[in-house]
Amino acid sequence: MKVTDPVCGLEFDEDLSVTHEYKSKKYHFCCDGCKKIFIKKPKKWSKKSN
Ligand SMILES: [Zn+2]
């Protein structure tokens, strides 16, 4: 299944992603760098999705 990284917008396979849960929702990232950026400002990035 394909997922989208909310920080950089990359689309990739779910199996290859780094995951993080925020407000009971699971987010997928292409790397730890994007995950760290999300954790710093989760409000900004979670709003942007969809
Ligand atoms: Zn990314």
PDB file of N, CA, C and O and ligand atoms in Angstrom:
ATOM      1  N   MET A   1       0.834  -1.203   0.000  1.00  0.00           N
ATOM      2  CA  MET A   1       0.000   0.000   0.000  1.00  0.00           C
ATOM      3  C   MET A   1       0.873   1.259   0.000  1.00  0.00           C
ATOM      4  O   MET A   1       1.855   1.358   0.726  1.00  0.00           O
ATOM      5  N   LYS A   2       0.487   2.219  -0.818  1.00  0.00           N
ATOM      6  CA  LYS A   2       1.255   3.459  -0.918  1.00  0.00           C
ATOM      7  C   LYS A   2       0.792   4.463   0.138  1.00  0.00           C
ATOM      8  O   LYS A   2      -0.393   4.607   0.398  1.00  0.00           O
ATOM      9  N   VAL A   3       1.766   5.148   0.723  1.00  0.00           N
ATOM     10  CA  VAL A   3       1.455   6.192   1.691  1.00  0.00           C
ATOM     11  C   VAL A   3       2.195   7.466   1.287  1.00  0.00           C
ATOM     12  O   VAL A   3       3.144   7.421   0.521  1.00  0.00           O
ATOM     13  N   THR A   4       1.747   8.599   1.821  1.00  0.00           N
ATOM     14  CA  THR A   4       2.388   9.872   1.498  1.00  0.00           C
ATOM     15  C   THR A   4       3.001  10.496   2.744  1.00  0.00           C
ATOM     16  O   THR A   4       2.362  10.555   3.794  1.00  0.00           O
ATOM     17  N   ASP A   5       4.213  10.941   2.601  1.00  0.00           N
ATOM     18  CA  ASP A   5       4.910  11.647   3.664  1.00  0.00           C
ATOM     19  C   ASP A   5       4.336  13.066   3.749  1.00  0.00           C
ATOM     20  O   ASP A   5       4.418  13.814   2.780  1.00  0.00           O
ATOM     21  N   PRO A   6       3.727  13.449   4.880  1.00  0.00           N
ATOM     22  CA  PRO A   6       3.107  14.779   4.957  1.00  0.00           C
ATOM     23  C   PRO A   6       4.116  15.921   4.935  1.00  0.00           C
ATOM     24  O   PRO A   6       3.761  17.058   4.622  1.00  0.00           O
ATOM     25  N   VAL A   7       5.369  15.639   5.257  1.00  0.00           N
ATOM     26  CA  VAL A   7       6.377  16.701   5.315  1.00  0.00           C
ATOM     27  C   VAL A   7       6.931  17.014   3.931  1.00  0.00           C
ATOM     28  O   VAL A   7       6.877  18.141   3.465  1.00  0.00           O
ATOM     29  N   CYS A   8       7.432  16.011   3.225  1.00  0.00           N
ATOM     30  CA  CYS A   8       8.077  16.278   1.934  1.00  0.00           C
ATOM     31  C   CYS A   8       7.181  15.923   0.746  1.00  0.00           C
ATOM     32  O   CYS A   8       7.508  16.246  -0.387  1.00  0.00           O
ATOM     33  N   GLY A   9       6.049  15.244   1.003  1.00  0.00           N
ATOM     34  CA  GLY A   9       5.116  14.947  -0.076  1.00  0.00           C
ATOM     35  C   GLY A   9       5.460  13.735  -0.908  1.00  0.00           C
ATOM     36  O   GLY A   9       4.777  13.437  -1.885  1.00  0.00           O
ATOM     37  N   LEU A  10       6.496  13.014  -0.533  1.00  0.00           N
ATOM     38  CA  LEU A  10       6.903  11.824  -1.273  1.00  0.00           C
ATOM     39  C   LEU A  10       5.900  10.693  -1.074  1.00  0.00           C
ATOM     40  O   LEU A  10       5.349  10.523   0.003  1.00  0.00           O
ATOM     41  N   GLU A  11       5.715   9.914  -2.141  1.00  0.00           N
ATOM     42  CA  GLU A  11       4.848   8.747  -2.069  1.00  0.00           C
ATOM     43  C   GLU A  11       5.729   7.503  -2.106  1.00  0.00           C
ATOM     44  O   GLU A  11       6.640   7.407  -2.917  1.00  0.00           O
ATOM     45  N   PHE A  12       5.442   6.566  -1.188  1.00  0.00           N
ATOM     46  CA  PHE A  12       6.286   5.372  -1.140  1.00  0.00           C
ATOM     47  C   PHE A  12       5.522   4.219  -0.531  1.00  0.00           C
ATOM     48  O   PHE A  12       4.388   4.374  -0.070  1.00  0.00           O
ATOM     49  N   ASP A  13       6.155   3.058  -0.512  1.00  0.00           N
ATOM     50  CA  ASP A  13       5.524   1.876   0.021  1.00  0.00           C
ATOM     51  C   ASP A  13       5.468   1.922   1.553  1.00  0.00           C
ATOM     52  O   ASP A  13       6.430   2.300   2.203  1.00  0.00           O
ATOM     53  N   GLU A  14       4.323   1.525   2.087  1.00  0.00           N
ATOM     54  CA  GLU A  14       4.128   1.584   3.531  1.00  0.00           C
ATOM     55  C   GLU A  14       5.184   0.780   4.297  1.00  0.00           C
ATOM     56  O   GLU A  14       5.596   1.153   5.392  1.00  0.00           O
ATOM     57  N   ASP A  15       5.597  -0.338   3.714  1.00  0.00           N
ATOM     58  CA  ASP A  15       6.581  -1.198   4.384  1.00  0.00           C
ATOM     59  C   ASP A  15       7.914  -0.504   4.612  1.00  0.00           C
ATOM     60  O   ASP A  15       8.675  -0.863   5.501  1.00  0.00           O
ATOM     61  N   LEU A  16       8.222   0.495   3.781  1.00  0.00           N
ATOM     62  CA  LEU A  16       9.521   1.164   3.870  1.00  0.00           C
ATOM     63  C   LEU A  16       9.478   2.407   4.748  1.00  0.00           C
ATOM     64  O   LEU A  16      10.483   3.082   4.920  1.00  0.00           O
ATOM     65  N   SER A  17       8.305   2.704   5.291  1.00  0.00           N
ATOM     66  CA  SER A  17       8.161   3.986   5.963  1.00  0.00           C
ATOM     67  C   SER A  17       8.539   3.944   7.433  1.00  0.00           C
ATOM     68  O   SER A  17       8.550   2.902   8.076  1.00  0.00           O
ATOM     69  N   VAL A  18       8.824   5.128   7.964  1.00  0.00           N
ATOM     70  CA  VAL A  18       9.021   5.343   9.393  1.00  0.00           C
ATOM     71  C   VAL A  18       7.687   5.879   9.892  1.00  0.00           C
ATOM     72  O   VAL A  18       7.139   6.807   9.310  1.00  0.00           O
ATOM     73  N   THR A  19       7.139   5.292  10.942  1.00  0.00           N
ATOM     74  CA  THR A  19       5.811   5.723  11.381  1.00  0.00           C
ATOM     75  C   THR A  19       5.859   6.503  12.686  1.00  0.00           C
ATOM     76  O   THR A  19       6.766   6.349  13.492  1.00  0.00           O
ATOM     77  N   HIS A  20       4.836   7.339  12.850  1.00  0.00           N
ATOM     78  CA  HIS A  20       4.685   8.110  14.078  1.00  0.00           C
ATOM     79  C   HIS A  20       3.197   8.313  14.317  1.00  0.00           C
ATOM     80  O   HIS A  20       2.445   8.587  13.387  1.00  0.00           O
ATOM     81  N   GLU A  21       2.778   8.160  15.574  1.00  0.00           N
ATOM     82  CA  GLU A  21       1.363   8.340  15.873  1.00  0.00           C
ATOM     83  C   GLU A  21       1.145   9.680  16.551  1.00  0.00           C
ATOM     84  O   GLU A  21       1.846  10.043  17.496  1.00  0.00           O
ATOM     85  N   TYR A  22       0.174  10.419  16.037  1.00  0.00           N
ATOM     86  CA  TYR A  22      -0.163  11.727  16.590  1.00  0.00           C
ATOM     87  C   TYR A  22      -1.669  11.845  16.654  1.00  0.00           C
ATOM     88  O   TYR A  22      -2.365  11.673  15.646  1.00  0.00           O
ATOM     89  N   LYS A  23      -2.199  12.109  17.861  1.00  0.00           N
ATOM     90  CA  LYS A  23      -3.652  12.201  18.063  1.00  0.00           C
ATOM     91  C   LYS A  23      -4.380  10.985  17.484  1.00  0.00           C
ATOM     92  O   LYS A  23      -5.316  11.117  16.699  1.00  0.00           O
ATOM     93  N   SER A  24      -3.905   9.798  17.833  1.00  0.00           N
ATOM     94  CA  SER A  24      -4.461   8.503  17.402  1.00  0.00           C
ATOM     95  C   SER A  24      -4.462   8.287  15.900  1.00  0.00           C
ATOM     96  O   SER A  24      -5.118   7.393  15.400  1.00  0.00           O
ATOM     97  N   LYS A  25      -3.733   9.112  15.176  1.00  0.00           N
ATOM     98  CA  LYS A  25      -3.621   8.898  13.748  1.00  0.00           C
ATOM     99  C   LYS A  25      -2.178   8.556  13.414  1.00  0.00           C
ATOM    100  O   LYS A  25      -1.254   9.123  13.979  1.00  0.00           O
ATOM    101  N   LYS A  26      -2.029   7.596  12.495  1.00  0.00           N
ATOM    102  CA  LYS A  26      -0.690   7.154  12.132  1.00  0.00           C
ATOM    103  C   LYS A  26      -0.187   7.931  10.924  1.00  0.00           C
ATOM    104  O   LYS A  26      -0.895   8.063   9.928  1.00  0.00           O
ATOM    105  N   TYR A  27       1.031   8.434  11.023  1.00  0.00           N
ATOM    106  CA  TYR A  27       1.648   9.157   9.915  1.00  0.00           C
ATOM    107  C   TYR A  27       2.889   8.400   9.447  1.00  0.00           C
ATOM    108  O   TYR A  27       3.578   7.778  10.244  1.00  0.00           O
ATOM    109  N   HIS A  28       3.131   8.480   8.162  1.00  0.00           N
ATOM    110  CA  HIS A  28       4.254   7.752   7.575  1.00  0.00           C
ATOM    111  C   HIS A  28       5.260   8.737   6.998  1.00  0.00           C
ATOM    112  O   HIS A  28       4.896   9.705   6.347  1.00  0.00           O
ATOM    113  N   PHE A  29       6.537   8.420   7.229  1.00  0.00           N
ATOM    114  CA  PHE A  29       7.608   9.290   6.749  1.00  0.00           C
ATOM    115  C   PHE A  29       8.655   8.491   5.992  1.00  0.00           C
ATOM    116  O   PHE A  29       8.871   7.314   6.273  1.00  0.00           O
ATOM    117  N   CYS A  30       9.308   9.153   5.059  1.00  0.00           N
ATOM    118  CA  CYS A  30      10.303   8.468   4.242  1.00  0.00           C
ATOM    119  C   CYS A  30      11.598   8.255   5.019  1.00  0.00           C
ATOM    120  O   CYS A  30      12.384   7.376   4.692  1.00  0.00           O
ATOM    121  N   CYS A  31      11.831   9.079   6.038  1.00  0.00           N
ATOM    122  CA  CYS A  31      13.065   8.958   6.805  1.00  0.00           C
ATOM    123  C   CYS A  31      12.912   9.586   8.184  1.00  0.00           C
ATOM    124  O   CYS A  31      11.927  10.288   8.442  1.00  0.00           O
ATOM    125  N   ASP A  32      13.887   9.364   9.045  1.00  0.00           N
ATOM    126  CA  ASP A  32      13.849   9.934  10.391  1.00  0.00           C
ATOM    127  C   ASP A  32      13.869  11.463  10.369  1.00  0.00           C
ATOM    128  O   ASP A  32      13.319  12.107  11.247  1.00  0.00           O
ATOM    129  N   GLY A  33      14.519  12.030   9.362  1.00  0.00           N
ATOM    130  CA  GLY A  33      14.594  13.478   9.247  1.00  0.00           C
ATOM    131  C   GLY A  33      13.211  14.101   9.140  1.00  0.00           C
ATOM    132  O   GLY A  33      12.876  15.047   9.846  1.00  0.00           O
ATOM    133  N   CYS A  34      12.379  13.536   8.255  1.00  0.00           N
ATOM    134  CA  CYS A  34      11.021  14.050   8.075  1.00  0.00           C
ATOM    135  C   CYS A  34      10.194  13.833   9.340  1.00  0.00           C
ATOM    136  O   CYS A  34       9.394  14.674   9.724  1.00  0.00           O
ATOM    137  N   LYS A  35      10.417  12.708   9.987  1.00  0.00           N
ATOM    138  CA  LYS A  35       9.683  12.413  11.222  1.00  0.00           C
ATOM    139  C   LYS A  35      10.015  13.457  12.286  1.00  0.00           C
ATOM    140  O   LYS A  35       9.130  13.964  12.975  1.00  0.00           O
ATOM    141  N   LYS A  36      11.281  13.823  12.390  1.00  0.00           N
ATOM    142  CA  LYS A  36      11.697  14.818  13.379  1.00  0.00           C
ATOM    143  C   LYS A  36      11.077  16.177  13.087  1.00  0.00           C
ATOM    144  O   LYS A  36      10.661  16.894  13.997  1.00  0.00           O
ATOM    145  N   ILE A  37      11.010  16.533  11.813  1.00  0.00           N
ATOM    146  CA  ILE A  37      10.407  17.807  11.427  1.00  0.00           C
ATOM    147  C   ILE A  37       8.932  17.824  11.821  1.00  0.00           C
ATOM    148  O   ILE A  37       8.412  18.801  12.349  1.00  0.00           O
ATOM    149  N   PHE A  38       8.265  16.691  11.595  1.00  0.00           N
ATOM    150  CA  PHE A  38       6.846  16.580  11.966  1.00  0.00           C
ATOM    151  C   PHE A  38       6.653  16.728  13.467  1.00  0.00           C
ATOM    152  O   PHE A  38       5.771  17.460  13.923  1.00  0.00           O
ATOM    153  N   ILE A  39       7.485  16.043  14.240  1.00  0.00           N
ATOM    154  CA  ILE A  39       7.347  16.058  15.701  1.00  0.00           C
ATOM    155  C   ILE A  39       7.561  17.462  16.267  1.00  0.00           C
ATOM    156  O   ILE A  39       6.937  17.847  17.244  1.00  0.00           O
ATOM    157  N   LYS A  40       8.395  18.242  15.603  1.00  0.00           N
ATOM    158  CA  LYS A  40       8.638  19.614  16.052  1.00  0.00           C
ATOM    159  C   LYS A  40       7.384  20.475  15.924  1.00  0.00           C
ATOM    160  O   LYS A  40       7.080  21.282  16.786  1.00  0.00           O
ATOM    161  N   LYS A  41       6.672  20.311  14.793  1.00  0.00           N
ATOM    162  CA  LYS A  41       5.461  21.107  14.566  1.00  0.00           C
ATOM    163  C   LYS A  41       4.339  20.219  14.036  1.00  0.00           C
ATOM    164  O   LYS A  41       3.932  20.355  12.876  1.00  0.00           O
ATOM    165  N   PRO A  42       3.843  19.309  14.871  1.00  0.00           N
ATOM    166  CA  PRO A  42       2.831  18.356  14.389  1.00  0.00           C
ATOM    167  C   PRO A  42       1.553  19.027  13.904  1.00  0.00           C
ATOM    168  O   PRO A  42       0.918  18.536  12.968  1.00  0.00           O
ATOM    169  N   LYS A  43       1.180  20.132  14.505  1.00  0.00           N
ATOM    170  CA  LYS A  43      -0.053  20.821  14.089  1.00  0.00           C
ATOM    171  C   LYS A  43       0.034  21.275  12.648  1.00  0.00           C
ATOM    172  O   LYS A  43      -0.890  21.116  11.868  1.00  0.00           O
ATOM    173  N   LYS A  44       1.171  21.843  12.316  1.00  0.00           N
ATOM    174  CA  LYS A  44       1.363  22.366  10.966  1.00  0.00           C
ATOM    175  C   LYS A  44       1.250  21.249   9.928  1.00  0.00           C
ATOM    176  O   LYS A  44       0.537  21.371   8.938  1.00  0.00           O
ATOM    177  N   TRP A  45       1.951  20.143  10.173  1.00  0.00           N
ATOM    178  CA  TRP A  45       2.040  19.094   9.164  1.00  0.00           C
ATOM    179  C   TRP A  45       0.804  18.213   9.113  1.00  0.00           C
ATOM    180  O   TRP A  45       0.445  17.708   8.056  1.00  0.00           O
ATOM    181  N   SER A  46       0.148  17.999  10.255  1.00  0.00           N
ATOM    182  CA  SER A  46      -1.027  17.128  10.232  1.00  0.00           C
ATOM    183  C   SER A  46      -2.193  17.825   9.545  1.00  0.00           C
ATOM    184  O   SER A  46      -3.045  17.197   8.938  1.00  0.00           O
ATOM    185  N   LYS A  47      -2.237  19.147   9.633  1.00  0.00           N
ATOM    186  CA  LYS A  47      -3.289  19.904   8.947  1.00  0.00           C
ATOM    187  C   LYS A  47      -3.150  19.795   7.441  1.00  0.00           C
ATOM    188  O   LYS A  47      -4.120  19.734   6.715  1.00  0.00           O
ATOM    189  N   LYS A  48      -1.903  19.792   7.000  1.00  0.00           N
ATOM    190  CA  LYS A  48      -1.614  19.821   5.578  1.00  0.00           C
ATOM    191  C   LYS A  48      -2.062  18.547   4.855  1.00  0.00           C
ATOM    192  O   LYS A  48      -2.332  18.572   3.665  1.00  0.00           O
ATOM    193  N   SER A  49      -2.139  17.431   5.583  1.00  0.00           N
ATOM    194  CA  SER A  49      -2.465  16.169   4.921  1.00  0.00           C
ATOM    195  C   SER A  49      -3.900  16.167   4.390  1.00  0.00           C
ATOM    196  O   SER A  49      -4.805  16.698   5.024  1.00  0.00           O
ATOM    197  N   ASN A  50      -4.096  15.565   3.259  1.00  0.00           N
ATOM    198  CA  ASN A  50      -5.362  15.479   2.502  1.00  0.00           C
ATOM    199  C   ASN A  50      -5.715  16.814   1.901  1.00  0.00           C
ATOM    200  O   ASN A  50      -6.435  17.591   2.258  1.00  0.00           O
TER     201      ASN A  50
HETATM  202 ZN    ZN B   1      10.072  12.703   3.634  1.00  0.00          ZN
END
